[in-house]
Tab-separated table of C-alpha atoms in Angstrom:
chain	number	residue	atom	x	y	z
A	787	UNK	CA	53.590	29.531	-16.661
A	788	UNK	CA	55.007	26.163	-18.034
A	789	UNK	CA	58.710	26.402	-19.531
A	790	UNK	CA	59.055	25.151	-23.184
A	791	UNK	CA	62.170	24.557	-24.799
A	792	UNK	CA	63.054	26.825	-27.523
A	793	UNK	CA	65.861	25.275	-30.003
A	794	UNK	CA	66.772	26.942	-33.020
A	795	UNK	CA	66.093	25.223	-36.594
A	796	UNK	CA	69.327	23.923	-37.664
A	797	UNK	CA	72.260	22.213	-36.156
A	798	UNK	CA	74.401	24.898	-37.922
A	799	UNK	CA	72.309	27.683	-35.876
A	800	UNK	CA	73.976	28.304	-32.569
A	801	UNK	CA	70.962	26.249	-30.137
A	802	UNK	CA	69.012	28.423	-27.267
A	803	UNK	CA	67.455	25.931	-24.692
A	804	UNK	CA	65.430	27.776	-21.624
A	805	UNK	CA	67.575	26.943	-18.775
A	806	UNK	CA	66.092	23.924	-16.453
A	807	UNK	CA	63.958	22.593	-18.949
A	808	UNK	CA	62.629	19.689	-17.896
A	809	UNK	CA	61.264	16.549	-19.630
A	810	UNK	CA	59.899	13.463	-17.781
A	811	UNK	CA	60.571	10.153	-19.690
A	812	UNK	CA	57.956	7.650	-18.877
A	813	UNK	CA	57.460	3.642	-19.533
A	814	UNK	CA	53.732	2.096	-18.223
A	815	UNK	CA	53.846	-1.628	-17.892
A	816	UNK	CA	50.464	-2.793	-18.456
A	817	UNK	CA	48.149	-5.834	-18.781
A	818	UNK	CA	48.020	-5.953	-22.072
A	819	UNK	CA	47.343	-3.623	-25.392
A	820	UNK	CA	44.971	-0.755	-24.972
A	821	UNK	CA	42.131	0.037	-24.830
A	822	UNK	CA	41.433	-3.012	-23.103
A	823	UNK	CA	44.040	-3.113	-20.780
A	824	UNK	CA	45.753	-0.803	-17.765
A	825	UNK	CA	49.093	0.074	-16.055
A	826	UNK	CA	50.799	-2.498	-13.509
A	827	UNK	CA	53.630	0.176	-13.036
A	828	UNK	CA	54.946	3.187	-13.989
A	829	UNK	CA	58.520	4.379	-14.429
A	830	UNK	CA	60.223	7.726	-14.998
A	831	UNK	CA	63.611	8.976	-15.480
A	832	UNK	CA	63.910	12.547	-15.531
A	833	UNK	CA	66.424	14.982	-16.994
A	834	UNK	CA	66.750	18.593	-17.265
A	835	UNK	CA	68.718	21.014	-19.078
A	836	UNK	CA	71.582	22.087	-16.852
A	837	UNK	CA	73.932	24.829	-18.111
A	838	UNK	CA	76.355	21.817	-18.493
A	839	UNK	CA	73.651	20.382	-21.116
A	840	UNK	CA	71.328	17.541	-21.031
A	841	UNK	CA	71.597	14.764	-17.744
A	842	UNK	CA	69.830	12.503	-15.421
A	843	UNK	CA	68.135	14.471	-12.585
A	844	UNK	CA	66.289	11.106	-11.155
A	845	UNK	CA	66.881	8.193	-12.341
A	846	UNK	CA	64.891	4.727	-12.951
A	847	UNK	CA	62.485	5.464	-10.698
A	848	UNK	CA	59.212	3.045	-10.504
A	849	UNK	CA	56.003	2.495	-8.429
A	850	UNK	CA	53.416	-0.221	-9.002
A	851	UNK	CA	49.891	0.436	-10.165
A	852	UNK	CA	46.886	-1.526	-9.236
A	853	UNK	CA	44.981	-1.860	-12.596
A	854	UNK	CA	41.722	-2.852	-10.577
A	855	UNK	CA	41.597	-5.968	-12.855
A	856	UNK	CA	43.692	-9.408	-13.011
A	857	UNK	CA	46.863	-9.196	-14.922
A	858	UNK	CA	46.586	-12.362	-17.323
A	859	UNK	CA	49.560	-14.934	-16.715
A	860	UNK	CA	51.164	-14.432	-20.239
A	861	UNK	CA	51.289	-11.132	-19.548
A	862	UNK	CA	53.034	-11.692	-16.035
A	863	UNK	CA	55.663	-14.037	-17.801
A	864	UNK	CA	56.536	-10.941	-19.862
A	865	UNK	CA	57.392	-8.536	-17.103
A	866	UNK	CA	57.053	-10.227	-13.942
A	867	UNK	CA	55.026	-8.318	-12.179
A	868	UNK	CA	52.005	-10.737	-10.563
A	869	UNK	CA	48.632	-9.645	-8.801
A	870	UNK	CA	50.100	-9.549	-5.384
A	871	UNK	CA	52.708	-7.402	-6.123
A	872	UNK	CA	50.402	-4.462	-7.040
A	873	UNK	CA	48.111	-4.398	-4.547
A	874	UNK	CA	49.472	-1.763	-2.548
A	875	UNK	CA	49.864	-0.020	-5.595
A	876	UNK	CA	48.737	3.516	-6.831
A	877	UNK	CA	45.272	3.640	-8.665
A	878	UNK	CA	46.103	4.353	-12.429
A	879	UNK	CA	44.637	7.879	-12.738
A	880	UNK	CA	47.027	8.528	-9.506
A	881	UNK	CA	49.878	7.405	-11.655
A	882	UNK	CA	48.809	9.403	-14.491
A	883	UNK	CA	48.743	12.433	-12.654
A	884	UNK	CA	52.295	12.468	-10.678
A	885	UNK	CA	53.630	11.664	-14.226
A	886	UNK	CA	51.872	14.696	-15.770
A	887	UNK	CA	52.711	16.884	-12.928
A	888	UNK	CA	55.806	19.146	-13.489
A	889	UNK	CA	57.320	18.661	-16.246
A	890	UNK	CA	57.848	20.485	-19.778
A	891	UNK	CA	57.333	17.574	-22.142
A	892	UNK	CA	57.020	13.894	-21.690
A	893	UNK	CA	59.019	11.314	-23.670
A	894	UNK	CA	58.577	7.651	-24.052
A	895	UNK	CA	60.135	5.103	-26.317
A	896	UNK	CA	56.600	4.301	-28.501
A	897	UNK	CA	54.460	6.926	-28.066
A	898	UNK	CA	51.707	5.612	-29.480
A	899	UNK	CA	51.375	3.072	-27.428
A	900	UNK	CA	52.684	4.947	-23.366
A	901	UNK	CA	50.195	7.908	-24.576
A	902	UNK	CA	46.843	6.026	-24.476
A	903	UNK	CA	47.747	5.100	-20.841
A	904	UNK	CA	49.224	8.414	-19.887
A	905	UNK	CA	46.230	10.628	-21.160
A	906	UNK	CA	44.778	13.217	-19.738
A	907	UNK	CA	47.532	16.125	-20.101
A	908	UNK	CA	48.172	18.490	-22.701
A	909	UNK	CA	52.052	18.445	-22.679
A	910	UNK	CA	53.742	17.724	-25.900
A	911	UNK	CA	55.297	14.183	-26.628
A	912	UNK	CA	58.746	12.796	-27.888
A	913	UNK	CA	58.776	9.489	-29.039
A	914	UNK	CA	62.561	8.258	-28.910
A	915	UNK	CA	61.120	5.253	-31.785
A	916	UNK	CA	59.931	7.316	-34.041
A	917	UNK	CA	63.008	9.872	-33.497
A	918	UNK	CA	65.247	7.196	-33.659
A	919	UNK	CA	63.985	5.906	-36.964
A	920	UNK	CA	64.912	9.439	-38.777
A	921	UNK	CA	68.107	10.351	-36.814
A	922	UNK	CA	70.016	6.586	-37.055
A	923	UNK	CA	69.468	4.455	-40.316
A	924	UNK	CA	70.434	0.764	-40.891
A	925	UNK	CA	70.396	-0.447	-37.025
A	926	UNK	CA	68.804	-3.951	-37.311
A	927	UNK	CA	65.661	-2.964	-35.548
A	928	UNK	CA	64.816	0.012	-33.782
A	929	UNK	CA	63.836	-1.882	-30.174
A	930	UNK	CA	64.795	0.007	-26.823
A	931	UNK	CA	67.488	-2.450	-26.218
A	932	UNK	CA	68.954	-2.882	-29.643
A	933	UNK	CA	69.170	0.938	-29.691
A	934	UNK	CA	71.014	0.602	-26.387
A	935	UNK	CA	73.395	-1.780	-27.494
A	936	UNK	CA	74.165	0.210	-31.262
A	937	UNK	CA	74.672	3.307	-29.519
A	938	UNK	CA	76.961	1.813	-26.958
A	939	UNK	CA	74.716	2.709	-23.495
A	940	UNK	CA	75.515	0.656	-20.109
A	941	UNK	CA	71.630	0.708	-17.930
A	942	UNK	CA	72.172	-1.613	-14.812
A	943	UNK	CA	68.427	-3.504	-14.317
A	944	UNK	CA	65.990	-6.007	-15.579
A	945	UNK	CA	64.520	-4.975	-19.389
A	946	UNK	CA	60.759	-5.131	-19.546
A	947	UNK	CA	60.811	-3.205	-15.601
A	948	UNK	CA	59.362	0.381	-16.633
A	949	UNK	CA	61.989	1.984	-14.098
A	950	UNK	CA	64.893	0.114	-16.236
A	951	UNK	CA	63.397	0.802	-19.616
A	952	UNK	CA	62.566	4.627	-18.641
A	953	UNK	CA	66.858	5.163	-17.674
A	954	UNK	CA	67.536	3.358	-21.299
A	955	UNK	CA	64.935	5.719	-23.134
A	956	UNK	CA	66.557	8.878	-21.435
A	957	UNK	CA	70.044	8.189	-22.312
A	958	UNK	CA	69.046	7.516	-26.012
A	959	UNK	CA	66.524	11.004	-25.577
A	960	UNK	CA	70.216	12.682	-24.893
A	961	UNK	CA	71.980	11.299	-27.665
A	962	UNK	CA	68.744	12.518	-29.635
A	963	UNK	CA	68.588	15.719	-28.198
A	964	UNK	CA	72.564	16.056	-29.990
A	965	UNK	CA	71.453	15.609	-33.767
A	966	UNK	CA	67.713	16.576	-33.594
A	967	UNK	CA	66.034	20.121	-32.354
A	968	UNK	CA	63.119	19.977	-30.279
A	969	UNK	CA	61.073	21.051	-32.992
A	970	UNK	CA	62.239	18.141	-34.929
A	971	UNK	CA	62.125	15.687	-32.519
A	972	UNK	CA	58.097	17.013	-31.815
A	973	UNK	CA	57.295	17.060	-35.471
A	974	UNK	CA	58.391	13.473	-36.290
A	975	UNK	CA	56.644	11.896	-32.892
A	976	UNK	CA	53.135	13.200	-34.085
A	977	UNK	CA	51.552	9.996	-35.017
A	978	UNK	CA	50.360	12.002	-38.142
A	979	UNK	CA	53.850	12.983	-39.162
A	980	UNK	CA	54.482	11.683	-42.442
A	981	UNK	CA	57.920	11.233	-43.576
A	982	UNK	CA	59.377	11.689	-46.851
A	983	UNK	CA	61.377	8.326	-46.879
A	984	UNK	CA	60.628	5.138	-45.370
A	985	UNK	CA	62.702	5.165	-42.435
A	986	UNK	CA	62.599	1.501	-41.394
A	987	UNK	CA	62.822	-2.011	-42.433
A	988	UNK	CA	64.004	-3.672	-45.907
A	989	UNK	CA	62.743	-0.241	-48.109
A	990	UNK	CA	64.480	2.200	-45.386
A	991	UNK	CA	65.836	4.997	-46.770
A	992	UNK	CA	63.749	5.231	-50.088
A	993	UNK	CA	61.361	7.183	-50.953
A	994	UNK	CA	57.726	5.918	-50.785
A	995	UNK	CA	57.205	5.947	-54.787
A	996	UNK	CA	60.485	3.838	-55.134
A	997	UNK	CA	59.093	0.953	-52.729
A	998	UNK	CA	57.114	-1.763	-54.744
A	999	UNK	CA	53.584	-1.439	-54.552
A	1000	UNK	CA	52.506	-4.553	-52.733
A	1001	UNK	CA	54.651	-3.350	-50.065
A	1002	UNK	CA	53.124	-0.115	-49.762
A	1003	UNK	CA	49.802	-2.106	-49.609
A	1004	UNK	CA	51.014	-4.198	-46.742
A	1005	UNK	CA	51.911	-0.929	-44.717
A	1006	UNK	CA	48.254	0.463	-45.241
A	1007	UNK	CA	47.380	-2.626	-44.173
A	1008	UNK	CA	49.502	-2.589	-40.851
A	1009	UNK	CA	49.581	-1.598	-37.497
A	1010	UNK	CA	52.603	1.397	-38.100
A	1011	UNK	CA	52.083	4.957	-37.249
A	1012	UNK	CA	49.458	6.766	-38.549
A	1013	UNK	CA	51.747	8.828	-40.886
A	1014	UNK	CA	53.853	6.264	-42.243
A	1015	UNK	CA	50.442	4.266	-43.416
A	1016	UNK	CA	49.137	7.777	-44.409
A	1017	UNK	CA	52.459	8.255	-47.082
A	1018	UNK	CA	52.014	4.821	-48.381
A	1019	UNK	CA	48.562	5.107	-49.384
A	1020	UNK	CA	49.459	8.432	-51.171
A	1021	UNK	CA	51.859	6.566	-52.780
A	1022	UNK	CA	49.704	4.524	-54.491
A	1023	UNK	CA	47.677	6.932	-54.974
A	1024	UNK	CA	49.802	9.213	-57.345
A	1025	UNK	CA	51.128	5.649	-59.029
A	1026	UNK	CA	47.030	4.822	-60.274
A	1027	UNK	CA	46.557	8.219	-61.063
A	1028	UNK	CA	49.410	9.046	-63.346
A	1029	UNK	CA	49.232	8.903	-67.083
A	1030	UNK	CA	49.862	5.596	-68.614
A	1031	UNK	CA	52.024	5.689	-71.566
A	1032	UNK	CA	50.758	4.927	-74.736
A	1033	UNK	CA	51.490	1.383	-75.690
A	1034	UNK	CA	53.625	1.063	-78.638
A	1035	UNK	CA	52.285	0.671	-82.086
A	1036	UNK	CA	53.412	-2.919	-82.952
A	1037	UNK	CA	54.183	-3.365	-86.659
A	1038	UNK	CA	54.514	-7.384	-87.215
A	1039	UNK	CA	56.961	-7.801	-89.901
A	1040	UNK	CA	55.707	-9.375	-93.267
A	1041	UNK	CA	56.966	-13.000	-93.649
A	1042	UNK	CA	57.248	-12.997	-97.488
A	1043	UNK	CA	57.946	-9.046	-97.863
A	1044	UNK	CA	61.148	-11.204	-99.283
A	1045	UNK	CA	59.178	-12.136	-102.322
A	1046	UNK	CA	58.757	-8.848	-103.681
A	1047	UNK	CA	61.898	-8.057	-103.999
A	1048	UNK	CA	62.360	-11.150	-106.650
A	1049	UNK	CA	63.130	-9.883	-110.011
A	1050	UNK	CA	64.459	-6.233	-108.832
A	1051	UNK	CA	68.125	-5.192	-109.728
């Protein structure tokens, strides 16, 4: 039977982690955005719950992946990684499996993006993005590196290598894994999670019927998780169906109302 992490539901509650839990964090370089595209090469960094706490069992870990298909040149310029160097690679389905295989949970930085590549599973998802969002407001943007840099983290590597950006996702997943539950952390990476406040960008912080409505239009409009899109359209929805006030009665003011008080004393 599969270990799952059981974490009480506040900070204030004294936590109770199964012993060895295990999550794999994974990063897929690919050729391109999905669903027309495949992985080039897979990382993982895994870490475990020692009775220390949270750490690194394997770190930055990669293998290449032969996609079966070119990998387009503006693609390559991006992460580096060229036709010839995946030839000897795994097939994709062989990289989905190993990644699937063993652990409790699976992590990644944008889970709605590593997930369509690393299908096939039915273990439960953290998505350090989406977790990051909620548990740190005001960093500039919420990119794996930035992260890295606000909270401080030293990763030795090249960014945009999936072994490199899998040992940056797990240290932030342990910083995480100090001011959010498991539950928590689960809840908010469900692309359907909707949040309460907009937790990003030039509104972050307020809550959706404080943001202006064309900017709640423009997040309906956009490519953000399912959730956040889902909260903005509700938005607007309670703002067109609430009652208007009644306007005003306007009562213009006579000009000559002056004239009839001639002659009274």
């Amino acid at each position: 039977m599969s270990r799952r992490a059981l974490i009480s539901p506040t900070r204030s509650e004294a936590r109770v982690v199964e012993p060895l839990t295990f999550i794999r964090v994974a990063d897929c370089e690919t050729t391109g955005f999905p669903p027309d595209a495949e992985i080039v090469e897979i990382g993982w960094t895994d870490i475990r719950y020692f009775p220390s706490g949270w750490d690194i069992e394997a770190d930055g870990q990669s293998k290449f992946v032969n996609p079966g298909r070119p990998i387009p040149e503006a693609v390559t310029k991006i992460h580096g990684i060229t036709d010839a160097m995946v030839q000897g690679g795994v097939t994709p389905d062989e990289a989905r499996a190993f990644i699937a295989r063993g652990p409790d949970m699976l992590a990644a930085h944008n889970v709605d993006f590593d997930s369509k590549f690393l299908r096939g599973h039915d273990l439960p998802w953290l998505c350090t993005l989406q977790c990051s969002r909620q548990a740190w407001r005001g960093f500039p943007n919420y990119k794996n590196e930035t992260i890295r840099q606000q909270l401080g983290i030293t990763v030795g590597g090249d960014a945009h290598r999936a072994g490199y950006d899998s040992a940056v996702t797990a240290r932030i997943l342990i910083k995480l894994l100090d001011v959010m539950t498991i539950e928590q952390m689960v809840k908010v990476s469900k692309p359907s999670f909707q949040p309460i406040r907009m937790p990003f960008g030039e509104h972050a912080g307020k809550l959706f019927d404080e943001i202006p409505a064309s900017y709640l239009q423009w997040i309906g409009r956009s490519k953000l998780a399912e959730g956040i899109k889902t909260a903005a359209r509700a938005s607007l929805a309670r703002t067109a169906a609430a009652p208007k006030p009644a306007a005003a009665t306007v009562v213009e003011e006579d000009p000559d109302a002056w004239r009839s008080q001639i002659g009274r004393s």
